[in-house]
CSV table of C-alpha atoms and ligand atoms in Angstrom, one decimal:
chain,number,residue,atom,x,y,z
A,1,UNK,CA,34.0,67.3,128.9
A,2,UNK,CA,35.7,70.1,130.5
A,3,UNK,CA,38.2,69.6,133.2
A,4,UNK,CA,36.7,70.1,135.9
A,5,UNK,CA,33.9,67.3,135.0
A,6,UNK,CA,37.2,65.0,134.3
A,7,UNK,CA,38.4,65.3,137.3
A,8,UNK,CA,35.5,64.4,138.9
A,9,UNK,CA,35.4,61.3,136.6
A,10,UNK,CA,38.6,60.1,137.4
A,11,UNK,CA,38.2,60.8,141.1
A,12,UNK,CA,35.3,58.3,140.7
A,13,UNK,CA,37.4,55.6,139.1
A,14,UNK,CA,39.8,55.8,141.8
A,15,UNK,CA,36.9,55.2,144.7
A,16,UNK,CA,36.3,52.0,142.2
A,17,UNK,CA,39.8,51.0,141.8
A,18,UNK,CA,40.3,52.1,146.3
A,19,UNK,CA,37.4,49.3,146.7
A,20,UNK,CA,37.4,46.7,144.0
A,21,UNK,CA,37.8,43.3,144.4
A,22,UNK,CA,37.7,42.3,141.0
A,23,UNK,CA,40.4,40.0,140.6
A,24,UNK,CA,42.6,38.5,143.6
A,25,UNK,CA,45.9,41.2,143.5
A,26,UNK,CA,43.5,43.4,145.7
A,27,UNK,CA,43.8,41.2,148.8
A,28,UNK,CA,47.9,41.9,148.5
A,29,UNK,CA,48.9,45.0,147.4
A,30,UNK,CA,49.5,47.6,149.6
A,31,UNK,CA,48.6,51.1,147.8
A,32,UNK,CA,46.3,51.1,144.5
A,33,UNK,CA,48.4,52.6,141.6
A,34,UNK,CA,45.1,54.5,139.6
A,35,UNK,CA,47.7,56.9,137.7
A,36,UNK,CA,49.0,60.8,138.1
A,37,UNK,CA,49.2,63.8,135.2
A,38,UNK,CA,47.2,66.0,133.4
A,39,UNK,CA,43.7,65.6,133.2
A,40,UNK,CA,43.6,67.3,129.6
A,41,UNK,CA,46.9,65.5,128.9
A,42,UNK,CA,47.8,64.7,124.9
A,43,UNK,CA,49.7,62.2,125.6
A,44,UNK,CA,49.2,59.0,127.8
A,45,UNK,CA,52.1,56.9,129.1
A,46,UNK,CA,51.0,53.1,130.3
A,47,UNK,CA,52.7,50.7,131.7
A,48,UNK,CA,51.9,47.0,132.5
A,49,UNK,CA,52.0,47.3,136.4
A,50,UNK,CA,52.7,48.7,139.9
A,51,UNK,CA,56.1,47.6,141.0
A,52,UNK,CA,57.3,47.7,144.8
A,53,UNK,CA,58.3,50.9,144.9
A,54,UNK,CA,54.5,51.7,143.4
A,55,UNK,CA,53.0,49.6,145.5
A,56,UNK,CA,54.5,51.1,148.4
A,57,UNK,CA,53.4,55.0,147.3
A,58,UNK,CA,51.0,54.3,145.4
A,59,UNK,CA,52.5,56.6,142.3
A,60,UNK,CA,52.9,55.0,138.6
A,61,UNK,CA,56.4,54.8,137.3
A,62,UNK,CA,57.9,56.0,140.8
A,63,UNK,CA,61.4,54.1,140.7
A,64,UNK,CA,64.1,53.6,138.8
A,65,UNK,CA,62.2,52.8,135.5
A,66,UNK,CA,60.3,56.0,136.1
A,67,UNK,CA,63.7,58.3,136.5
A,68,UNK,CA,64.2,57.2,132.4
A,69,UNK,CA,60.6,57.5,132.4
A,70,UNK,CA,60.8,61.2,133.1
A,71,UNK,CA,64.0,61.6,131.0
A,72,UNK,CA,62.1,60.7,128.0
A,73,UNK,CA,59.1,63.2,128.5
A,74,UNK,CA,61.8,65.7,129.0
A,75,UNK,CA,63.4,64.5,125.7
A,76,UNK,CA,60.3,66.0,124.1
A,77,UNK,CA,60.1,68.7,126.1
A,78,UNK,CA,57.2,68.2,128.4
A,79,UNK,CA,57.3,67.6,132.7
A,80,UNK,CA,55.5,64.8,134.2
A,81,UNK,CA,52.7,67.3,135.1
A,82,UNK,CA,51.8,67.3,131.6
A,83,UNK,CA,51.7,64.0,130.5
A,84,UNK,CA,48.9,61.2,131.9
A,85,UNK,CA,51.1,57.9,133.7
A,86,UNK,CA,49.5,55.0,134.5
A,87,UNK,CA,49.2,51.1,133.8
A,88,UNK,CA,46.9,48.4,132.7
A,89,UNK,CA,46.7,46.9,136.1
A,90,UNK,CA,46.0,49.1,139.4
A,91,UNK,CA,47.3,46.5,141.7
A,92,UNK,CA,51.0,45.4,142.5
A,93,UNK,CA,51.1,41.3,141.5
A,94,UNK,CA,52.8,39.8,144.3
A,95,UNK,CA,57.0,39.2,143.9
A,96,UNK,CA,56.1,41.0,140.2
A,97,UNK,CA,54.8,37.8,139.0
A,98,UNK,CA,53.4,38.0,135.5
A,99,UNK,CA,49.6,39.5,135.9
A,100,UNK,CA,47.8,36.6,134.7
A,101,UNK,CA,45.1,37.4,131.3
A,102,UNK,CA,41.9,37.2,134.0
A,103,UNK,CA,43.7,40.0,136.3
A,104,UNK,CA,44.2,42.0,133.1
A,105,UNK,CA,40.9,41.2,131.4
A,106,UNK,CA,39.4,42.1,134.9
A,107,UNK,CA,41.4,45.4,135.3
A,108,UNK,CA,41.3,47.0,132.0
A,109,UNK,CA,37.8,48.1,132.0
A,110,UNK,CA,39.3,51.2,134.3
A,111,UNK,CA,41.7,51.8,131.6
A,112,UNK,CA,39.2,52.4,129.2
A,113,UNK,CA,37.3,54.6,130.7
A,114,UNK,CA,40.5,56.7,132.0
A,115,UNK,CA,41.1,57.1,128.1
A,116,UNK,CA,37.6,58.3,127.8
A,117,UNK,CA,37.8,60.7,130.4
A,118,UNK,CA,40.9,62.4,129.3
A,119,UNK,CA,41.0,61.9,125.7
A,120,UNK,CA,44.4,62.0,125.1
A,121,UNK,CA,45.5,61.5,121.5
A,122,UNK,CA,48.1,59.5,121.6
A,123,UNK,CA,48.8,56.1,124.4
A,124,UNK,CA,52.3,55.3,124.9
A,125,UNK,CA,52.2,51.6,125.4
A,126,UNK,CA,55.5,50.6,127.6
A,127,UNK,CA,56.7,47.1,127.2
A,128,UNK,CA,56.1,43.9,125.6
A,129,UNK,CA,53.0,42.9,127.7
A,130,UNK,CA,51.5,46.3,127.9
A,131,UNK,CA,51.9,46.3,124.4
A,132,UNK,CA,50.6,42.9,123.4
A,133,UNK,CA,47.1,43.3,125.7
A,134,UNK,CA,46.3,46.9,124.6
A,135,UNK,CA,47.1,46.2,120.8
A,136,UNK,CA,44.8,43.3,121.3
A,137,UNK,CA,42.0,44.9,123.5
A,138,UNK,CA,42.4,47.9,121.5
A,139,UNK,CA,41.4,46.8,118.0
A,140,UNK,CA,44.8,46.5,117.0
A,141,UNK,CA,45.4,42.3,117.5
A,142,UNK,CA,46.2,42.1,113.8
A,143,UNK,CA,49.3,44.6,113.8
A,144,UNK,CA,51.0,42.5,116.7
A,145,UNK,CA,54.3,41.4,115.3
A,146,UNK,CA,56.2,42.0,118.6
A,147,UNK,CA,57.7,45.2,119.9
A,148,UNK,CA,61.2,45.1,118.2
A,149,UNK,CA,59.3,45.4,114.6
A,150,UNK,CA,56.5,48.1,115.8
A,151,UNK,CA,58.5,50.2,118.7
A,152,UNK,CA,57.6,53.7,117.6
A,153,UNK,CA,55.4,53.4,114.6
A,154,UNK,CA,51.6,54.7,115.2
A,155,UNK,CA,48.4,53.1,114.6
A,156,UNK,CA,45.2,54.4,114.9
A,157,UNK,CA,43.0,52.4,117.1
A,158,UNK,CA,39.1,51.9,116.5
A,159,UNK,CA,38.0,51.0,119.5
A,160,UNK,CA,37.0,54.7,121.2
A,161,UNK,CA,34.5,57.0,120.7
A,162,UNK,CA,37.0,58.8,119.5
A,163,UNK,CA,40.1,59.0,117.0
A,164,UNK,CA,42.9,58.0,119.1
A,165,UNK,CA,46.7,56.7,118.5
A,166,UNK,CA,49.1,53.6,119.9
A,167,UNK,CA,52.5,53.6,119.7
A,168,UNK,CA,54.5,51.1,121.4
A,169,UNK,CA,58.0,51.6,122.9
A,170,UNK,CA,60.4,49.6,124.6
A,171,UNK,CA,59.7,49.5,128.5
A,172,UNK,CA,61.9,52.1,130.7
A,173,UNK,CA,63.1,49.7,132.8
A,174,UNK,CA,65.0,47.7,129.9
A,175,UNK,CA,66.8,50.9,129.5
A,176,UNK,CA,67.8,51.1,133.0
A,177,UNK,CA,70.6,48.4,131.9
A,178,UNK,CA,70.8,48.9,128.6
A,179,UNK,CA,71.8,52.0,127.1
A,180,UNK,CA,71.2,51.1,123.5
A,181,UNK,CA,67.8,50.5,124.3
A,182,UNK,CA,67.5,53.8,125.6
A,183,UNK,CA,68.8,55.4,122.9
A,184,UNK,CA,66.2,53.7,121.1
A,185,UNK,CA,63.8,54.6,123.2
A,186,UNK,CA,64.4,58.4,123.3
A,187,UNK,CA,64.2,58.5,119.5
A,188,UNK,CA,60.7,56.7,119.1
A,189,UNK,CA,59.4,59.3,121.9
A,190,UNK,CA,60.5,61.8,119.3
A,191,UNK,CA,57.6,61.0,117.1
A,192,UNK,CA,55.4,62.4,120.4
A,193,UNK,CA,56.1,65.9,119.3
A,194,UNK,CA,53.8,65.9,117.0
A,195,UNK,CA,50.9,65.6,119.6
A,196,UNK,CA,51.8,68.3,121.4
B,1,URA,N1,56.9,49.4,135.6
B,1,URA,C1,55.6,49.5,135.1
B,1,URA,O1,55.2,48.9,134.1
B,1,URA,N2,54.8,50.4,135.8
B,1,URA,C2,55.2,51.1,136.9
B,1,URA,O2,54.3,51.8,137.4
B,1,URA,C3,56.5,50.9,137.3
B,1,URA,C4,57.3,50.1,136.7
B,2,SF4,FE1,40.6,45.5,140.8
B,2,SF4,FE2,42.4,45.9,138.9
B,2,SF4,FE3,43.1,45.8,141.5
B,2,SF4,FE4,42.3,43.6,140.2
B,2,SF4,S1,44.2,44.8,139.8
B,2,SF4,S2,41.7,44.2,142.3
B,2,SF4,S3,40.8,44.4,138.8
B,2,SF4,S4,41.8,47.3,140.6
């Protein structure tokens, strides 16, 4: 697909994602969060959901979390321009509640087809829960020993039309109190240079 067909894909996911009413987080979030980058990007960066500062812009990874966010992709030296962000869910849950599996199961659908559209050949799953739910959607349920035995090692998932790569790594926002864990972080991203 060239890019300018892409873009036109994703532009029609995010007139779905403006209108849908698929699960109950549309009736209070304020801004959908669809997700910003590259439309040709290598590399995809998800997270589990909006936050508040999200919610209120309606950019991915916009707040604190994002600032380490950003340090990381600069750690393998890329910008945020040419990278894919976005998140499982496109709604904020309310207080940051847990998404419940029916808001994720409902949700993920866009997910798929934003990994489609773009191709990239490696997702960056960012957290525990992102990590559980797209190692499980993703074909990959039987490698799901928990982050802190899998942060940074690649699999290749079999669920696209396509050969495509997970890695999981610990969640920015951990690192945002705890500098060992960004440390860590930093040097699992390293193994993103390779999908440059
Ligand atoms: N945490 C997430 O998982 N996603 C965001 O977009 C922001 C914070
Ligand atoms: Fe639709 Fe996803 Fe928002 Fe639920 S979270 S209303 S499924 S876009």
């Amino acid at each position: 697909m060239n890019i300018q067909n892409k873009t036109e894909q994703l532009k029609k996911i995010k007139d779905e994602v403006v209108a849908c009413t698929k699960c109950p987080l549309f009736a209070t979030r304020t801004l959908p969060v669809v997700g910003v980058g590259n439309h040709d990007a290598h590399i995809m960066f998800v997270g589990e959901a909006p936050g508040a500062n999200e919610d209120a812009t309606g950019v991915p990874f916009c707040g604190r979390a994002g600032k380490i966010l950003d340090e990381v992709i600069e750690s393998v030296g890329l910008k945020r321009e040419n990278v894919y962000i976005c998140n499982v869910l496109k709604c904020r849950p309310p207080g940051n509640r847990d998404p419940n599996p029916m808001e994720k199961l409902a949700c993920v659908d866009y997910l798929k087809r934003q990994i489609e559209i773009i191709q990239p050949k490696i997702i960056c799953a960012m957290g525990n829960h992102a990590a559980g739910f797209i190692f499980e959607q993703f074909g990959l349920g039987d490698k799901l020993v928990g982050i802190s035995k899998i942060h940074g090692q690649t699999f290749d998932s079999p669920s696209f039309s396509y050969p495509v790569k997970i890695v999981s790594l610990y969640h920015p926002a951990v690192a945002t109190y705890n500098p060992n864990m960004k440390k860590v972080l930093i040097e699992d991203a390293q193994v993103l240079k390779k999908f440059i």
